CSV table of C-alpha atoms and ligand atoms in Angstrom, one decimal:
chain,number,residue,atom,x,y,z
A,1,MET,CA,0.0,0.0,0.0
A,2,LYS,CA,1.4,3.4,-0.9
A,3,PHE,CA,0.0,6.7,0.4
A,4,GLY,CA,0.8,10.0,-1.3
A,5,GLY,CA,1.5,13.5,0.1
A,6,THR,CA,-2.1,14.7,0.3
A,7,SER,CA,-3.1,11.5,2.1
A,8,MET,CA,-0.3,12.0,4.7
A,9,ALA,CA,-0.8,15.8,5.3
A,10,GLY,CA,-1.4,16.0,9.0
A,11,THR,CA,-2.3,13.9,12.0
A,12,GLU,CA,-6.0,13.6,11.1
A,13,ARG,CA,-5.2,12.3,7.6
A,14,ILE,CA,-2.5,10.0,8.9
A,15,ARG,CA,-5.1,8.5,11.3
A,16,ARG,CA,-7.4,7.9,8.3
A,17,VAL,CA,-4.6,6.2,6.5
A,18,ALA,CA,-3.8,4.1,9.6
A,19,ASN,CA,-7.4,2.9,9.6
A,20,ILE,CA,-7.3,1.8,5.9
A,21,VAL,CA,-4.0,-0.1,6.7
A,22,ARG,CA,-5.5,-1.6,9.8
A,23,LYS,CA,-8.5,-2.9,7.9
A,24,GLN,CA,-6.3,-4.5,5.2
A,25,ALA,CA,-4.2,-6.2,7.9
A,26,ALA,CA,-7.3,-7.3,9.8
A,27,ASN,CA,-8.2,-9.2,6.6
A,28,GLY,CA,-5.3,-11.5,7.3
A,29,ASP,CA,-2.9,-9.9,4.9
A,30,GLN,CA,0.7,-9.2,5.5
A,31,VAL,CA,1.2,-5.5,4.7
A,32,ALA,CA,4.0,-3.2,3.8
A,33,VAL,CA,3.2,0.5,3.5
A,34,VAL,CA,5.2,3.1,1.6
A,35,VAL,CA,4.6,6.7,2.4
A,36,SER,CA,5.3,10.1,0.9
A,37,ALA,CA,6.2,13.3,2.8
A,38,MET,CA,3.3,15.5,3.8
A,39,ALA,CA,2.0,17.5,0.8
A,40,GLY,CA,4.1,20.6,0.2
A,41,GLU,CA,6.9,19.4,2.5
A,42,THR,CA,9.3,18.3,-0.3
A,43,ASP,CA,8.8,21.7,-2.1
A,44,ARG,CA,9.6,23.5,1.2
A,45,LEU,CA,12.8,21.4,1.7
A,46,VAL,CA,13.9,22.0,-1.9
A,47,ASN,CA,13.5,25.8,-1.3
A,48,PHE,CA,15.7,25.6,1.8
A,49,CYS,CA,18.4,24.0,-0.3
A,50,ARG,CA,18.1,26.7,-3.0
A,51,GLU,CA,18.3,29.5,-0.4
A,52,ALA,CA,21.3,27.9,1.3
A,53,ASN,CA,23.2,27.5,-1.9
A,54,PRO,CA,21.8,28.0,-5.4
A,55,LEU,CA,24.4,25.6,-6.8
A,56,TYR,CA,23.6,23.0,-4.2
A,57,ASP,CA,25.5,19.8,-4.0
A,58,PRO,CA,23.0,17.0,-4.9
A,59,ALA,CA,24.3,14.7,-2.2
A,60,GLU,CA,23.5,17.3,0.6
A,61,TYR,CA,20.2,18.1,-1.2
A,62,ASP,CA,19.3,14.4,-0.7
A,63,VAL,CA,20.1,14.6,3.0
A,64,VAL,CA,17.7,17.4,3.3
A,65,VAL,CA,14.8,16.3,1.1
A,66,ALA,CA,14.8,12.7,2.3
A,67,SER,CA,13.8,13.9,5.7
A,68,GLY,CA,10.1,14.5,4.8
A,69,GLU,CA,9.4,10.8,4.3
A,70,GLN,CA,11.3,9.9,7.5
A,71,VAL,CA,8.8,12.0,9.5
A,72,THR,CA,5.7,10.5,7.9
A,73,SER,CA,6.9,6.9,8.2
A,74,GLY,CA,7.6,7.4,11.9
A,75,LEU,CA,4.2,9.1,12.4
A,76,LEU,CA,2.3,6.4,10.6
A,77,ALA,CA,4.0,3.6,12.7
A,78,LEU,CA,3.1,5.6,15.8
A,79,THR,CA,-0.5,6.0,14.7
A,80,LEU,CA,-0.9,2.3,13.9
A,81,GLN,CA,0.5,1.5,17.3
A,82,ALA,CA,-2.0,3.8,18.9
A,83,LEU,CA,-4.7,1.7,17.1
A,84,GLY,CA,-3.3,-1.4,18.7
A,85,CYS,CA,-1.4,-2.7,15.6
A,86,LYS,CA,2.1,-4.0,15.6
A,87,ALA,CA,4.1,-1.7,13.3
A,88,ARG,CA,7.6,-0.4,12.7
A,89,SER,CA,9.3,1.9,10.3
A,90,TRP,CA,12.2,0.9,8.0
A,91,LEU,CA,14.3,3.7,6.6
A,92,GLY,CA,16.0,3.4,3.2
A,93,TRP,CA,19.4,2.7,4.8
A,94,GLN,CA,18.0,0.1,7.2
A,95,LEU,CA,16.4,-2.2,4.7
A,96,PRO,CA,18.5,-1.2,2.7
A,97,VAL,CA,17.1,0.1,-0.6
A,98,HIS,CA,20.3,0.1,-2.7
A,99,THR,CA,20.4,2.7,-5.5
A,100,VAL,CA,22.9,4.1,-7.9
A,101,GLU,CA,24.8,7.1,-6.7
A,102,ALA,CA,23.1,9.6,-9.0
A,103,HIS,CA,21.9,12.0,-6.3
A,104,ALA,CA,18.5,13.6,-6.6
A,105,LYS,CA,17.6,11.2,-9.5
A,106,ALA,CA,18.8,7.8,-8.2
A,107,ARG,CA,17.5,4.5,-9.6
A,108,ILE,CA,16.8,1.6,-7.3
A,109,GLU,CA,19.2,-1.4,-8.0
A,110,ASP,CA,17.8,-3.8,-5.5
A,111,ILE,CA,16.0,-4.0,-2.1
A,112,ASP,CA,17.1,-6.4,0.6
A,113,SER,CA,13.8,-8.0,1.7
A,114,ASP,CA,14.9,-10.6,4.2
A,115,ALA,CA,14.5,-8.6,7.4
A,116,LEU,CA,11.3,-7.0,6.0
A,117,LEU,CA,9.7,-10.4,5.2
A,118,ALA,CA,10.7,-11.8,8.6
A,119,SER,CA,9.1,-8.9,10.4
A,120,MET,CA,6.0,-9.1,8.3
A,121,ALA,CA,5.7,-12.8,8.8
A,122,ALA,CA,5.9,-12.1,12.6
A,123,GLY,CA,2.8,-9.9,12.2
A,124,GLU,CA,4.4,-6.5,12.1
A,125,ILE,CA,3.1,-3.9,9.6
A,126,ALA,CA,6.2,-2.5,7.8
A,127,VAL,CA,6.2,1.2,7.1
A,128,ILE,CA,8.7,2.4,4.6
A,129,PRO,CA,9.5,6.0,3.6
A,130,GLY,CA,9.3,6.3,-0.1
A,131,PHE,CA,11.6,8.4,-2.3
A,132,GLN,CA,14.8,7.5,-0.4
A,133,GLY,CA,17.6,4.9,-0.7
A,134,ILE,CA,21.3,4.5,-0.1
A,135,GLY,CA,24.0,4.8,-2.7
A,136,GLY,CA,27.1,2.6,-3.1
A,137,ASP,CA,29.1,5.2,-1.1
A,138,GLY,CA,26.8,4.7,1.9
A,139,ARG,CA,25.1,8.1,1.5
A,140,VAL,CA,21.4,8.8,1.4
A,141,THR,CA,19.9,9.2,-2.1
A,142,THR,CA,16.5,10.2,-3.5
A,143,LEU,CA,14.7,9.0,-6.5
A,144,GLY,CA,13.5,12.2,-8.2
A,145,ARG,CA,10.1,14.0,-7.7
A,146,GLY,CA,7.2,11.7,-7.4
A,147,GLY,CA,9.6,8.9,-6.6
A,148,SER,CA,7.5,7.3,-3.8
A,149,ASP,CA,5.4,5.5,-6.4
A,150,THR,CA,8.6,3.9,-7.7
A,151,SER,CA,9.6,2.9,-4.1
A,152,ALA,CA,6.2,1.3,-3.7
A,153,VAL,CA,6.4,-0.8,-6.9
A,154,ALA,CA,10.0,-1.8,-6.1
A,155,VAL,CA,9.1,-3.0,-2.6
A,156,ALA,CA,6.1,-4.9,-4.0
A,157,ALA,CA,8.4,-6.6,-6.5
A,158,ALA,CA,11.0,-7.3,-3.9
A,159,ILE,CA,8.6,-9.0,-1.5
A,160,GLY,CA,6.5,-10.7,-4.3
A,161,ALA,CA,3.3,-8.8,-3.2
A,162,ASP,CA,0.0,-9.9,-4.7
A,163,ARG,CA,-0.8,-6.3,-5.5
A,164,CYS,CA,0.6,-2.7,-5.2
A,165,ASP,CA,-2.2,-0.3,-4.2
A,166,ILE,CA,-1.3,3.3,-4.9
A,167,TYR,CA,-3.6,5.4,-2.7
A,168,THR,CA,-3.9,9.1,-3.8
A,169,ASP,CA,-6.3,12.0,-3.8
A,170,VAL,CA,-8.3,10.8,-6.8
A,171,ASP,CA,-10.1,7.5,-7.1
A,172,GLY,CA,-8.3,6.2,-10.2
A,173,VAL,CA,-6.8,7.0,-13.5
A,174,TYR,CA,-9.1,9.2,-15.6
A,175,THR,CA,-9.3,10.0,-19.3
A,176,THR,CA,-7.5,13.3,-18.3
A,177,ASP,CA,-6.7,15.2,-15.1
A,178,PRO,CA,-10.1,15.4,-13.4
A,179,ARG,CA,-9.1,18.7,-11.8
A,180,ILE,CA,-9.1,20.3,-15.3
A,181,VAL,CA,-12.0,18.5,-17.0
A,182,ALA,CA,-15.0,17.9,-14.7
A,183,LYS,CA,-16.3,15.5,-17.3
A,184,ALA,CA,-13.2,13.3,-17.3
A,185,ARG,CA,-14.1,9.6,-16.9
A,186,LYS,CA,-12.5,7.1,-14.6
A,187,GLN,CA,-11.1,4.1,-16.3
A,188,LYS,CA,-11.6,0.6,-15.1
A,189,ALA,CA,-8.2,-0.4,-16.5
A,190,VAL,CA,-5.3,1.0,-18.5
A,191,THR,CA,-2.5,-0.9,-20.1
A,192,TYR,CA,1.1,-0.6,-18.8
A,193,GLU,CA,2.1,0.7,-22.2
A,194,GLU,CA,-0.5,3.5,-22.2
A,195,MET,CA,0.1,4.4,-18.6
A,196,LEU,CA,3.8,4.6,-19.3
A,197,GLU,CA,3.2,7.0,-22.2
A,198,LEU,CA,0.6,9.0,-20.3
A,199,ALA,CA,3.0,9.4,-17.3
A,200,SER,CA,5.9,10.4,-19.5
A,201,VAL,CA,3.9,13.2,-21.2
A,202,GLY,CA,2.7,14.7,-17.9
A,203,ALA,CA,-0.1,12.7,-16.2
A,204,LYS,CA,1.5,12.9,-12.8
A,205,VAL,CA,-0.8,10.4,-11.1
A,206,LEU,CA,2.0,7.8,-11.3
A,207,GLN,CA,5.7,8.5,-11.7
A,208,THR,CA,6.9,7.3,-15.1
A,209,ARG,CA,9.6,5.1,-13.7
A,210,SER,CA,7.1,3.3,-11.4
A,211,VAL,CA,5.1,2.2,-14.4
A,212,GLY,CA,8.2,1.0,-16.3
A,213,LEU,CA,9.3,-1.0,-13.3
A,214,ALA,CA,5.8,-2.5,-12.7
A,215,MET,CA,5.7,-3.5,-16.4
A,216,LYS,CA,9.1,-5.1,-16.2
A,217,GLU,CA,8.5,-6.9,-12.9
A,218,GLY,CA,4.8,-7.8,-13.7
A,219,VAL,CA,3.6,-6.0,-10.5
A,220,ARG,CA,-0.2,-5.7,-10.4
A,221,VAL,CA,-0.9,-2.0,-9.7
A,222,GLN,CA,-4.1,-0.4,-8.6
A,223,VAL,CA,-4.7,3.4,-8.3
A,224,LEU,CA,-7.4,4.3,-5.8
A,225,SER,CA,-8.5,7.0,-3.3
A,226,SER,CA,-7.5,7.3,0.4
A,227,PHE,CA,-10.3,9.8,0.9
A,228,THR,CA,-13.1,7.4,1.5
A,229,GLY,CA,-15.6,6.7,4.3
A,230,ASP,CA,-16.2,3.7,6.4
A,231,ASP,CA,-18.6,2.3,3.8
A,232,ALA,CA,-15.9,2.3,1.1
A,233,VAL,CA,-15.6,-0.8,-1.2
A,234,PRO,CA,-12.6,-2.8,0.0
A,235,ALA,CA,-9.4,-2.5,-2.1
A,236,ASP,CA,-9.6,-6.2,-2.8
A,237,GLU,CA,-12.7,-5.6,-4.8
A,238,LEU,CA,-10.7,-3.3,-7.1
A,239,PRO,CA,-12.7,-0.1,-6.9
A,240,GLY,CA,-9.8,1.9,-8.4
A,241,THR,CA,-8.0,1.6,-11.8
A,242,MET,CA,-6.0,-1.4,-12.5
A,243,ILE,CA,-2.8,-1.1,-14.6
A,244,VAL,CA,-2.8,-4.3,-16.7
A,245,SER,CA,-1.0,-6.1,-19.5
A,246,GLU,CA,-2.3,-6.0,-23.1
A,247,GLU,CA,-3.6,-9.6,-22.7
A,248,GLU,CA,-5.5,-8.8,-19.5
A,249,MET,CA,-7.0,-5.7,-21.3
A,250,GLU,CA,-8.1,-7.9,-24.2
A,251,GLN,CA,-9.9,-10.1,-21.7
A,252,ILE,CA,-11.6,-7.1,-20.0
A,253,LEU,CA,-12.8,-5.8,-23.4
A,254,GLU,CA,-14.0,-9.3,-24.4
A,255,ASP,CA,-16.0,-9.6,-21.2
A,256,GLY,CA,-17.7,-6.3,-22.1
A,257,HIS,CA,-16.5,-4.5,-19.0
A,258,MET,CA,-15.1,-1.7,-21.1
A,259,GLU,CA,-15.1,-0.3,-24.7
A,260,ARG,CA,-11.8,0.4,-26.4
A,261,GLN,CA,-11.4,4.0,-27.5
A,262,HIS,CA,-8.9,5.1,-30.1
A,263,VAL,CA,-7.7,7.6,-27.5
A,264,THR,CA,-7.4,6.5,-23.8
A,265,GLY,CA,-6.2,9.6,-22.3
A,266,ILE,CA,-5.1,13.2,-22.7
A,267,ALA,CA,-2.2,14.7,-20.7
A,268,HIS,CA,-0.5,18.1,-20.5
A,269,ASP,CA,2.9,19.3,-19.3
A,270,LYS,CA,3.7,22.9,-18.6
A,271,ASN,CA,7.3,22.2,-17.6
A,272,GLU,CA,8.7,22.4,-21.1
A,273,ALA,CA,10.7,25.2,-22.7
A,274,LYS,CA,11.3,26.0,-26.4
A,275,ILE,CA,14.7,26.9,-27.8
A,276,ILE,CA,15.2,28.3,-31.3
A,277,LEU,CA,18.6,28.6,-32.9
A,278,THR,CA,18.5,30.8,-36.0
A,279,ARG,CA,20.7,30.6,-39.1
A,280,VAL,CA,22.3,27.3,-38.4
A,281,PRO,CA,24.5,26.1,-41.3
A,282,ASP,CA,22.4,23.7,-43.4
A,283,LYS,CA,25.1,20.9,-43.7
A,284,PRO,CA,25.8,17.4,-42.5
A,285,GLY,CA,26.9,17.4,-38.8
A,286,ALA,CA,25.2,20.7,-37.8
A,287,VAL,CA,22.4,19.1,-35.9
A,288,ALA,CA,24.8,16.7,-34.2
A,289,ASN,CA,26.8,19.7,-33.1
A,290,ILE,CA,23.7,21.0,-31.3
A,291,PHE,CA,22.4,17.9,-29.7
A,292,SER,CA,25.6,16.0,-28.7
A,293,PRO,CA,26.6,18.5,-25.9
A,294,LEU,CA,23.0,18.5,-24.6
A,295,ALA,CA,23.0,14.7,-24.5
A,296,ASP,CA,26.4,14.7,-22.7
A,297,ALA,CA,24.9,17.0,-20.1
A,298,SER,CA,21.9,14.6,-19.6
A,299,ILE,CA,19.5,17.2,-20.9
A,300,ASN,CA,16.5,15.5,-22.6
A,301,VAL,CA,15.5,17.0,-25.8
A,302,ASP,CA,11.9,16.2,-26.8
A,303,MET,CA,10.4,17.8,-29.9
A,304,ILE,CA,12.7,18.9,-32.7
A,305,ILE,CA,11.9,20.9,-35.9
A,306,GLN,CA,14.4,21.8,-38.5
A,307,ASN,CA,12.9,24.4,-40.8
A,308,VAL,CA,13.4,24.5,-44.5
A,309,GLY,CA,16.4,26.8,-45.1
A,310,ARG,CA,15.1,30.3,-45.7
A,311,ASP,CA,18.4,31.6,-47.0
A,312,LYS,CA,20.8,29.5,-49.1
A,313,GLY,CA,22.7,27.2,-46.8
A,314,GLU,CA,21.1,28.3,-43.5
A,315,THR,CA,18.2,26.9,-41.4
A,316,ASP,CA,16.5,27.5,-38.1
A,317,VAL,CA,16.3,24.7,-35.5
A,318,THR,CA,13.6,24.6,-32.9
A,319,PHE,CA,13.4,22.1,-30.0
A,320,THR,CA,12.2,21.7,-26.4
A,321,VAL,CA,13.9,20.8,-23.2
A,322,PRO,CA,12.5,20.5,-19.6
A,323,GLN,CA,12.1,24.0,-18.1
A,324,THR,CA,14.4,23.2,-15.2
A,325,ASP,CA,17.2,22.5,-17.7
A,326,LEU,CA,16.7,25.6,-19.8
A,327,PRO,CA,19.4,27.8,-18.1
A,328,ARG,CA,22.0,25.0,-18.4
A,329,ALA,CA,21.0,24.3,-22.0
A,330,GLN,CA,21.3,27.9,-22.9
A,331,ALA,CA,24.7,28.3,-21.3
A,332,LEU,CA,26.0,25.2,-23.1
A,333,LEU,CA,24.8,26.4,-26.5
A,334,GLU,CA,26.2,29.9,-26.0
A,335,ASP,CA,29.6,28.4,-25.2
A,336,ARG,CA,29.5,26.5,-28.5
A,337,ARG,CA,28.2,29.4,-30.6
A,338,GLU,CA,31.3,29.4,-32.9
A,339,ASP,CA,31.3,25.6,-33.2
A,340,ILE,CA,27.6,25.3,-34.1
A,341,GLY,CA,27.6,28.5,-36.1
A,342,PHE,CA,24.2,29.8,-35.2
A,343,ASN,CA,23.2,33.5,-35.2
A,344,ARG,CA,20.7,34.0,-32.4
A,345,ILE,CA,19.3,31.9,-29.6
A,346,ILE,CA,15.6,32.6,-28.7
A,347,THR,CA,14.0,30.9,-25.7
A,348,ASP,CA,10.4,30.7,-24.5
A,349,SER,CA,9.2,28.9,-21.4
A,350,HIS,CA,5.6,30.0,-21.9
A,351,VAL,CA,4.7,26.9,-23.8
A,352,ALA,CA,3.0,23.6,-22.9
A,353,LYS,CA,2.8,20.2,-24.4
A,354,VAL,CA,-0.6,18.5,-24.8
A,355,SER,CA,-0.7,14.9,-25.8
A,356,VAL,CA,-3.3,12.3,-26.7
A,357,VAL,CA,-2.4,8.6,-26.0
A,358,GLY,CA,-4.1,5.3,-26.9
A,359,VAL,CA,-3.1,1.9,-28.0
A,360,GLY,CA,-6.1,2.1,-30.3
A,361,MET,CA,-4.4,4.5,-32.6
A,362,LYS,CA,-2.0,1.8,-33.8
A,363,SER,CA,-4.9,0.4,-35.9
A,364,HIS,CA,-6.9,3.6,-36.5
A,365,ALA,CA,-6.0,6.4,-38.8
A,366,GLY,CA,-7.2,10.0,-38.3
A,367,VAL,CA,-6.4,10.5,-34.6
A,368,ALA,CA,-3.8,13.2,-35.4
A,369,SER,CA,-5.9,15.0,-37.9
A,370,THR,CA,-8.8,15.2,-35.4
A,371,MET,CA,-6.4,16.7,-33.0
A,372,PHE,CA,-5.2,19.4,-35.5
A,373,LYS,CA,-8.6,20.2,-36.7
A,374,SER,CA,-10.2,20.6,-33.3
A,375,LEU,CA,-7.4,22.8,-32.1
A,376,ALA,CA,-7.6,24.9,-35.3
A,377,ASP,CA,-11.4,25.3,-34.9
A,378,ARG,CA,-10.7,27.0,-31.6
A,379,GLY,CA,-7.9,29.2,-32.9
A,380,ILE,CA,-5.2,27.4,-31.0
A,381,ASN,CA,-1.9,27.5,-32.8
A,382,ILE,CA,0.4,24.5,-33.0
A,383,GLN,CA,4.1,25.3,-32.7
A,384,ALA,CA,5.5,21.8,-32.9
A,385,ILE,CA,4.4,18.2,-33.2
A,386,SER,CA,5.8,14.9,-32.2
A,387,THR,CA,4.4,11.4,-32.5
A,388,SER,CA,5.0,7.8,-31.4
A,389,GLU,CA,3.1,4.7,-32.2
A,390,ILE,CA,0.5,5.4,-29.5
A,391,LYS,CA,0.8,9.1,-29.0
A,392,VAL,CA,0.5,12.5,-30.7
A,393,SER,CA,1.9,15.6,-28.9
A,394,VAL,CA,1.6,19.2,-29.8
A,395,MET,CA,3.3,22.3,-28.3
A,396,ILE,CA,1.1,25.3,-27.8
A,397,ASP,CA,1.0,28.6,-25.9
A,398,GLU,CA,0.8,27.8,-22.1
A,399,ASP,CA,-2.2,30.0,-21.7
A,400,GLU,CA,-4.2,27.8,-23.9
A,401,THR,CA,-3.4,24.5,-22.1
A,402,GLU,CA,-6.7,24.0,-20.2
A,403,LEU,CA,-8.8,25.0,-23.2
A,404,ALA,CA,-6.9,22.6,-25.5
A,405,VAL,CA,-7.3,19.7,-23.1
A,406,ARG,CA,-11.1,20.3,-22.8
A,407,VAL,CA,-11.6,20.7,-26.5
A,408,LEU,CA,-9.7,17.4,-27.3
A,409,HIS,CA,-11.5,15.6,-24.5
A,410,THR,CA,-14.8,16.4,-26.2
A,411,ALA,CA,-13.5,15.8,-29.7
A,412,TYR,CA,-12.5,12.2,-29.0
A,413,GLY,CA,-15.8,11.5,-27.3
A,414,LEU,CA,-14.4,11.1,-23.9
A,415,ASP,CA,-16.7,13.4,-21.9
A,416,ALA,CA,-18.8,11.6,-19.3
A,417,ASP,CA,-22.6,12.0,-19.7
B,1,LIG,P1,0.3,11.8,-4.6
B,1,LIG,O1,0.6,12.9,-3.7
B,1,LIG,O2,-0.7,10.9,-4.0
B,1,LIG,O3,1.4,11.1,-5.2
B,1,LIG,P2,0.0,13.3,-7.1
B,1,LIG,O4,-0.4,14.7,-6.9
B,1,LIG,O5,1.4,12.9,-7.5
B,1,LIG,O6,-0.5,12.4,-5.9
B,1,LIG,O7,-1.0,12.6,-8.3
B,1,LIG,C1,-2.4,12.7,-8.2
B,1,LIG,C2,-2.9,13.8,-9.1
B,1,LIG,O8,-2.6,13.5,-10.4
B,1,LIG,C3,-4.4,14.1,-9.0
B,1,LIG,O9,-4.7,14.9,-8.0
B,1,LIG,C4,-4.7,14.7,-10.4
B,1,LIG,O10,-4.8,16.1,-10.4
B,1,LIG,C5,-3.4,14.4,-11.2
B,1,LIG,N1,-3.7,13.7,-12.5
B,1,LIG,C6,-3.2,14.1,-13.7
B,1,LIG,N2,-3.6,13.3,-14.7
B,1,LIG,C7,-4.5,12.4,-14.2
B,1,LIG,C8,-5.3,11.4,-14.7
B,1,LIG,N3,-5.3,11.1,-16.0
B,1,LIG,N4,-6.1,10.7,-13.8
B,1,LIG,C9,-6.1,11.0,-12.5
B,1,LIG,N5,-5.3,11.9,-11.9
B,1,LIG,C10,-4.5,12.7,-12.8
B,2,LIG,N1,7.9,13.6,-1.6
B,2,LIG,C1,8.5,13.3,-2.8
B,2,LIG,C2,8.0,14.4,-3.9
B,2,LIG,O1,7.2,15.2,-3.6
B,2,LIG,C3,8.2,11.9,-3.4
B,2,LIG,C4,6.7,11.6,-3.6
B,2,LIG,O2,5.9,12.1,-2.9
B,2,LIG,O3,6.5,10.7,-4.4
B,2,LIG,O4,8.5,14.4,-4.9
B,3,LIG,MG1,2.8,11.5,-6.8
C-alpha cells in the first residue's frame, strides 16, 4: 500500500490512512506500506536548499529532502501502534534500498527484503519511507520528484506482493486530469504501455519510472483513493483503476467491461521550454553539433523541428527541453556558438505540451488529424508536433493548455454524460 502526500498531510489524515491499513491487515494480509512526505513538504525542503546555496551539492540536497518521508513513516508507525497494531518503520538505509549514486535522481538497484519479510511474517506492519535509498558510497539518495510511487512498486516486486495499491487523492486514472476536466471519466483499466506513455507526457498520477518497473516486474498496480468513508468498497474488490497487461486488457474488453477507445487519455505538461537557434548552417553534422553536448549533459530533448532553409545554406532549428534544464542548455549552447555557427538563440518557457495517448491509434487512422482540426477550430496555434506509435503531442501557448485539453477531450468523445 502506498499513500501520497495529500493523504499524509497532518495527524488527522494519517489517522485515516492508519485505519485503511489496519483494515487491510485485519483481513489476514501481511502488509508493507510506503509513504510520501506531507503535501508541500518536499517543495519546502527543496527551497531551503536553494536558499542555502543556489548551486547546491545534490548529495546534501538528498540529505535534506529525504527527511520529509522519515517524518511521515515514523508518524504512521506511531498512529498504527495507537490503534493497537504492531508496526515499525524501515528507513531506506535500514532495509536497505540500494540505489545508484546519481543523487537527486537515483535509480533503485535492489532491495534487501529478508528482514522485511521476517518482520511481516511475525505480524508486524512494515512502514517504509518512499523516495529514499542508499548509494554505493553509503550516503542517502532520493529518486526524483514523485519517486515514492517507484519505491512502492520496487518494494512490491522485492517481496513478491499480490498487488501494489497506490492510494492518492483521486479514485483512479481518468481520461484526463479530473481537476481540469470535470467530465473526465474514470477508467476501469489502463495498459502498462498506455500508462507509461501518459505518465511520460505529464499525467502525474504515477511517476513514469514506477510504471516501467511494474511492467518489467509484472507487478499488479491499482490506483485508488484514500479519501473514503467507512462504507468504502474494499481495495480487494478493485474499486480503483488497474494497470494491466495488453492480454488482460483484451480479456476485460472481451468480457464487455469496457469499450476500447482510439484515445485512452489526454495529458499536459507545462514544464517544457522552447529553444530556437537561428541561421544554423544547413550541412551534415550541424544538428549533431547542437544535440551532442546537450545529451552529454543529460538534458533530454523532446520535440525537434528543422525548418526549410530560408536563405541559401542556412536553417532554423527549434526544440524543447525541460524548463528546469533551460538555463543549463542555454549556457551550453552559448559556449558553443562558434562551433555550431548559429546566429541567435531565442528561448520561450511560456509553452505547454498537450498529448493524446491510446493503443487504439495503432490500428486507426485519423487521430492526429482530429487533433489538429479541433485545435484549429478553436484558434489554438500549434508550434511543434511529435508522435510515437501510441501518442500524438503538440506544443502550444501555455495560456491555452486547459482549453486545449477540454476541446480534445470532447473531440475524442471522452466526456462523461
Ligand atoms: P500523490 O501525492 O498521491 O502522489 P499526485 O499529486 O502525485 O498524488 O498525483 C495525483 C494527481 O494527479 C491528481 O490529484 C490529479 O490532479 C493528477 N492527474 C493528472 N492526470 C491524471 C489522470 N489522468 N487521472 C487521474 N489523476 C490525474
Ligand atoms: N515527496 C516526494 C516528492 O514530492 C516523493 C513523492 O511524494 O512521491 O517528490
Ligand atoms: Mg505523486
